[in-house]
PDB file of C-alpha atoms in Angstrom:
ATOM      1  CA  UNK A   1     -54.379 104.635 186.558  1.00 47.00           C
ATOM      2  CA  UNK A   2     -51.244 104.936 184.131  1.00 55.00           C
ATOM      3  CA  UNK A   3     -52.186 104.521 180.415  1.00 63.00           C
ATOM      4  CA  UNK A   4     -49.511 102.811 178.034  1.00 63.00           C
ATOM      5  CA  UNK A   5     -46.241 104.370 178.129  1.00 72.00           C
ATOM      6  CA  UNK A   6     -45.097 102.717 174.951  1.00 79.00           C
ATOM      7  CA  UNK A   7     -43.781 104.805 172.254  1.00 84.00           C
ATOM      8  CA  UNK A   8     -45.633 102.272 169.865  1.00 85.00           C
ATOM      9  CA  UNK A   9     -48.843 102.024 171.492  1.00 84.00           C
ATOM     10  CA  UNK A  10     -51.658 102.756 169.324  1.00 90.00           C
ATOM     11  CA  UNK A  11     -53.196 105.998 169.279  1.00 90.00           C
ATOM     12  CA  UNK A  12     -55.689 106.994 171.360  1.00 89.00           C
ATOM     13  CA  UNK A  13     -59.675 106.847 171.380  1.00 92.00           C
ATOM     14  CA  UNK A  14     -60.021 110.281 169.288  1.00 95.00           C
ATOM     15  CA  UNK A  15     -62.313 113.215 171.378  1.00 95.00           C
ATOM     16  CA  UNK A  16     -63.618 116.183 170.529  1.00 96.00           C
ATOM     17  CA  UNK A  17     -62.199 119.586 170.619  1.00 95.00           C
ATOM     18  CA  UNK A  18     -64.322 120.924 173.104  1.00 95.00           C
ATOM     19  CA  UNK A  19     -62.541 117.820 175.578  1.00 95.00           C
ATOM     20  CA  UNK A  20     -59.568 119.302 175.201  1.00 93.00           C
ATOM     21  CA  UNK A  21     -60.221 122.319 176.170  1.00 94.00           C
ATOM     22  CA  UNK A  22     -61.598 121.137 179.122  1.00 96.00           C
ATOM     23  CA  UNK A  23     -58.103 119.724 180.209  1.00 97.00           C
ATOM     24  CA  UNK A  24     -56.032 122.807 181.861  1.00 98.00           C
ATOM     25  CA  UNK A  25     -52.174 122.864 181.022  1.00 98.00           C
ATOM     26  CA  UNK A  26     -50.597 125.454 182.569  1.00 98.00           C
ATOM     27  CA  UNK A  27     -46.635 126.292 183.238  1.00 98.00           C
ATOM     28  CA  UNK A  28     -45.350 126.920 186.012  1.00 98.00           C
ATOM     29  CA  UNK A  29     -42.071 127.579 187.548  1.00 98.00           C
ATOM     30  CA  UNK A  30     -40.980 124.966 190.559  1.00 98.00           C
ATOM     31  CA  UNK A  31     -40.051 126.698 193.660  1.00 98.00           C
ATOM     32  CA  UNK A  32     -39.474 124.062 196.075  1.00 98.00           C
ATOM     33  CA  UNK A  33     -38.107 120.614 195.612  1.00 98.00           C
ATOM     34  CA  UNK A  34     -38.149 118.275 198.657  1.00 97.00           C
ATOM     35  CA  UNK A  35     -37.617 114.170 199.246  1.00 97.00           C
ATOM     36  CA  UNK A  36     -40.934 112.360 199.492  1.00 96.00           C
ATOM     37  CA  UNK A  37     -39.426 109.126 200.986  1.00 93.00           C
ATOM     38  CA  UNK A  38     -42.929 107.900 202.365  1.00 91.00           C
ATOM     39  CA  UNK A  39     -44.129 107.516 198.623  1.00 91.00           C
ATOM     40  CA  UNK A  40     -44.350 103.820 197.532  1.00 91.00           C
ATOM     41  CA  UNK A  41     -42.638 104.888 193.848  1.00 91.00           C
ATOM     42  CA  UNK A  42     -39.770 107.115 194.532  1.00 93.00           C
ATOM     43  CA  UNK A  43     -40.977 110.768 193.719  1.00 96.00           C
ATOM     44  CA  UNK A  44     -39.947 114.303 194.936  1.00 98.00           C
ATOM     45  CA  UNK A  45     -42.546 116.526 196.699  1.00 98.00           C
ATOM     46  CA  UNK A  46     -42.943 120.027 194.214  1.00 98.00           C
ATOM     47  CA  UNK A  47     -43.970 123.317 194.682  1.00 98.00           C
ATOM     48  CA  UNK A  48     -45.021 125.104 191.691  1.00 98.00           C
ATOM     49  CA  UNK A  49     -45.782 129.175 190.977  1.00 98.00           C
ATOM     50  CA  UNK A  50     -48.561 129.323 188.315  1.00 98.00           C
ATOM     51  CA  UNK A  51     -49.010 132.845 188.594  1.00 98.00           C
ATOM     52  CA  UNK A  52     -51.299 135.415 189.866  1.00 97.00           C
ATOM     53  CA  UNK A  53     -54.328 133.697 189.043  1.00 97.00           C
ATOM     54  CA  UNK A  54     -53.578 130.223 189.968  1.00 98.00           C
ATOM     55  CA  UNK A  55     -50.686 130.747 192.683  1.00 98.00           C
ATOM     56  CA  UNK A  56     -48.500 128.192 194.274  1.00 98.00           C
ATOM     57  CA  UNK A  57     -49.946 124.455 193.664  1.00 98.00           C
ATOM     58  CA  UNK A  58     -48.179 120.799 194.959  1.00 98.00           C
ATOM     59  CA  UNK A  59     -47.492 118.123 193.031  1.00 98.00           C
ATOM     60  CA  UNK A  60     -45.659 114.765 194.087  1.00 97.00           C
ATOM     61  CA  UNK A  61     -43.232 113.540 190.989  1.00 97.00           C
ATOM     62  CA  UNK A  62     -42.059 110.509 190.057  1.00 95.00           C
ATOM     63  CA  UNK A  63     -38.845 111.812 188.385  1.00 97.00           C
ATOM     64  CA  UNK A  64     -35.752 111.030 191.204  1.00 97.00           C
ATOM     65  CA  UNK A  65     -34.354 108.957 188.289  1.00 96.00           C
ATOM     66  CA  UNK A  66     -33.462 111.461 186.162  1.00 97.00           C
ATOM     67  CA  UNK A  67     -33.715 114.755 187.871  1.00 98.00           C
ATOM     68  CA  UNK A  68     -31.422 116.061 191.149  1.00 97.00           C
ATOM     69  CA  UNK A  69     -33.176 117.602 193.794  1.00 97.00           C
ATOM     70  CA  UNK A  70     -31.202 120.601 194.055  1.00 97.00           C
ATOM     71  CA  UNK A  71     -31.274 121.392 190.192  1.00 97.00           C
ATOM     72  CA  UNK A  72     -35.531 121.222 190.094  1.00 98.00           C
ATOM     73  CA  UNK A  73     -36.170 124.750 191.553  1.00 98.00           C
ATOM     74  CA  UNK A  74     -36.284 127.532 188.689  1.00 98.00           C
ATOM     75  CA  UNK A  75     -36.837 124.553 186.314  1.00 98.00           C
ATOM     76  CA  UNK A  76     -40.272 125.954 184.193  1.00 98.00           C
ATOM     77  CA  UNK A  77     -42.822 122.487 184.254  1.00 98.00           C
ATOM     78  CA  UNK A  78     -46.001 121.752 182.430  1.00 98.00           C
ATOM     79  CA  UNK A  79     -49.326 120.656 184.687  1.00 98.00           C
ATOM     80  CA  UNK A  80     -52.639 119.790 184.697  1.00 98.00           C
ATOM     81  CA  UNK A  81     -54.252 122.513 186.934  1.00 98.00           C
ATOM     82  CA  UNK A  82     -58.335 121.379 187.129  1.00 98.00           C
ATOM     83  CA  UNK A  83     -58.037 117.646 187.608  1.00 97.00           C
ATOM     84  CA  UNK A  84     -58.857 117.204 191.512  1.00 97.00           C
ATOM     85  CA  UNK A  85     -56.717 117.338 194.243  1.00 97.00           C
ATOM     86  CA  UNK A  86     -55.302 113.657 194.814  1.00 95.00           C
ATOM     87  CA  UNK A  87     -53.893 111.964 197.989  1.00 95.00           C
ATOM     88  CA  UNK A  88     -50.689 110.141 197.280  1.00 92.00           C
ATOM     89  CA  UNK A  89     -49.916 109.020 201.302  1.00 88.00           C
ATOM     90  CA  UNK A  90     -49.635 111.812 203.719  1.00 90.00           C
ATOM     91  CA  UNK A  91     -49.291 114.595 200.533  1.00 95.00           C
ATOM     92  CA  UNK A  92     -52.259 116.014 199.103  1.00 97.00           C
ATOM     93  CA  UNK A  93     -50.771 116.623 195.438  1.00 97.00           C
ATOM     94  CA  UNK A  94     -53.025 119.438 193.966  1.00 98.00           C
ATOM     95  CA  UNK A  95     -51.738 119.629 190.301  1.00 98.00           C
ATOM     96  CA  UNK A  96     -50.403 116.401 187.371  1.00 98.00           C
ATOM     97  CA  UNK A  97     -47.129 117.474 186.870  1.00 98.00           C
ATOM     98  CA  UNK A  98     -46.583 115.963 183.071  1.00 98.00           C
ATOM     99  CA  UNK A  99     -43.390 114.469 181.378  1.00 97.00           C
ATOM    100  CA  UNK A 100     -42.758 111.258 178.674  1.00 95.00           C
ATOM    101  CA  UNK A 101     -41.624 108.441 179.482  1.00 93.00           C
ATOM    102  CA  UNK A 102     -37.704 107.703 178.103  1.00 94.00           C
ATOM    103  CA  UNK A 103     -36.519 104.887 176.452  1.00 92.00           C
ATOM    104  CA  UNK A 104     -35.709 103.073 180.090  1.00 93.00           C
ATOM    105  CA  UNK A 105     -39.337 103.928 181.114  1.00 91.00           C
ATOM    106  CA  UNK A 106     -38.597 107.213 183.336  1.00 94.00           C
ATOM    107  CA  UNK A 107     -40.297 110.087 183.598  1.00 95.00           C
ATOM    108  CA  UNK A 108     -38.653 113.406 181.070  1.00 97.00           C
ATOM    109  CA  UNK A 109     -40.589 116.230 182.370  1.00 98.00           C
ATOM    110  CA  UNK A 110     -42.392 118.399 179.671  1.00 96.00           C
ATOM    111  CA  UNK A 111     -41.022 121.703 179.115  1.00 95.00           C
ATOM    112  CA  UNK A 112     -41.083 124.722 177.041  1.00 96.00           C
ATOM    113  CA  UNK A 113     -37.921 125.153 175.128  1.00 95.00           C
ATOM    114  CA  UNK A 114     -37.899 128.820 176.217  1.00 97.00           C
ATOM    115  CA  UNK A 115     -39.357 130.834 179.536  1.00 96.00           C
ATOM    116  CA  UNK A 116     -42.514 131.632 178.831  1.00 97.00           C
ATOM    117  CA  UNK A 117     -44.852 133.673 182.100  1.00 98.00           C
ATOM    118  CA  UNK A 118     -45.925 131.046 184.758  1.00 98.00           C
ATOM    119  CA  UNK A 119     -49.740 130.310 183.904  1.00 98.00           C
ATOM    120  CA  UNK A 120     -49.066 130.033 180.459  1.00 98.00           C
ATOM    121  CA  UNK A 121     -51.937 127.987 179.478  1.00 97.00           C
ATOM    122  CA  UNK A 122     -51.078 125.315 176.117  1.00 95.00           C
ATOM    123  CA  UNK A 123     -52.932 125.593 173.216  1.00 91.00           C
TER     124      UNK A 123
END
C-alpha cells in the first residue's frame, strides 16, 4: 500500500492538474486522541474537526513514536478527506491523516506552521 518513503527515491510518475485536484487535503484540528492497541503497527485512534462542512472524521495513526497521546488534541493535522472509508481491524478510519517520514523512518505529521480554520482545503 505504502509507496517509498526514501528521501532519495525518484520522483514520481508526473499527473495532471486536474488529478490533483481531485485529491482533498483538508486541516483539521484533533479532538480526541485514544490507544489503538489492537492495530498490528502501533498507531493512536484520532478524532478530527474539519469544520462545518465536513465535521468530525476518524483516522487511525501510525505516529506513537514520536507523538504523546496527551499532547495530540488541539494539535491542527493535514488529511485526505474523499479517499474511502478504510477498515484497519475493528476501526473504520474515515480520513489519511498525512505526515513524512523522519530520518529513522517515523511518521512527522504535516502541519501548517500557523492556525489556519479547520477545513482549510491545500492548494
Amino acid at each position: 500500500m505504502h509507496i517509498n518513503h526514501d528521501a532519495d527515491a525518484p520522483v514520481a510518475p508526473e499527473i495532471a492538474f486536474d488529478d490533483f485536484l481531485r485529491v482533498d487535503i483538508r486541516i483539521g484540528t484533533i479532538v480526541e486522541a485514544e490507544p489503538f492497541p489492537e492495530a498490528r503497527k502501533p498507531a493512536f485512534k484520532l478524532k478530527i474537526d474539519f469544520g462545518p462542512a465536513i465535521g468530525i472524521k476518524r483516522s487511525s495513526a501510525q505516529i506513537v513514536a514520536r507523538y504523546a497521546l496527551e499532547k495530540l488534541p488541539g494539535r491542527q493535522v493535514a488529511a485526505v478527506v474523499n479517499f474511502p472509508p478504510r477498515q484497519i481491524g475493528k476501526f473504520m478510519s474515515e480520513v489519511l491523516t498525512l505526515g513524512f517520514a523522519d530520518e529513522a523512518g517515523e511518521v512527522i505529521l504535516f502541519a501548517p506552521d500557523r492556525a489556519v480554520p479547520n477545513g482549510s482545503r491545500l492548494f
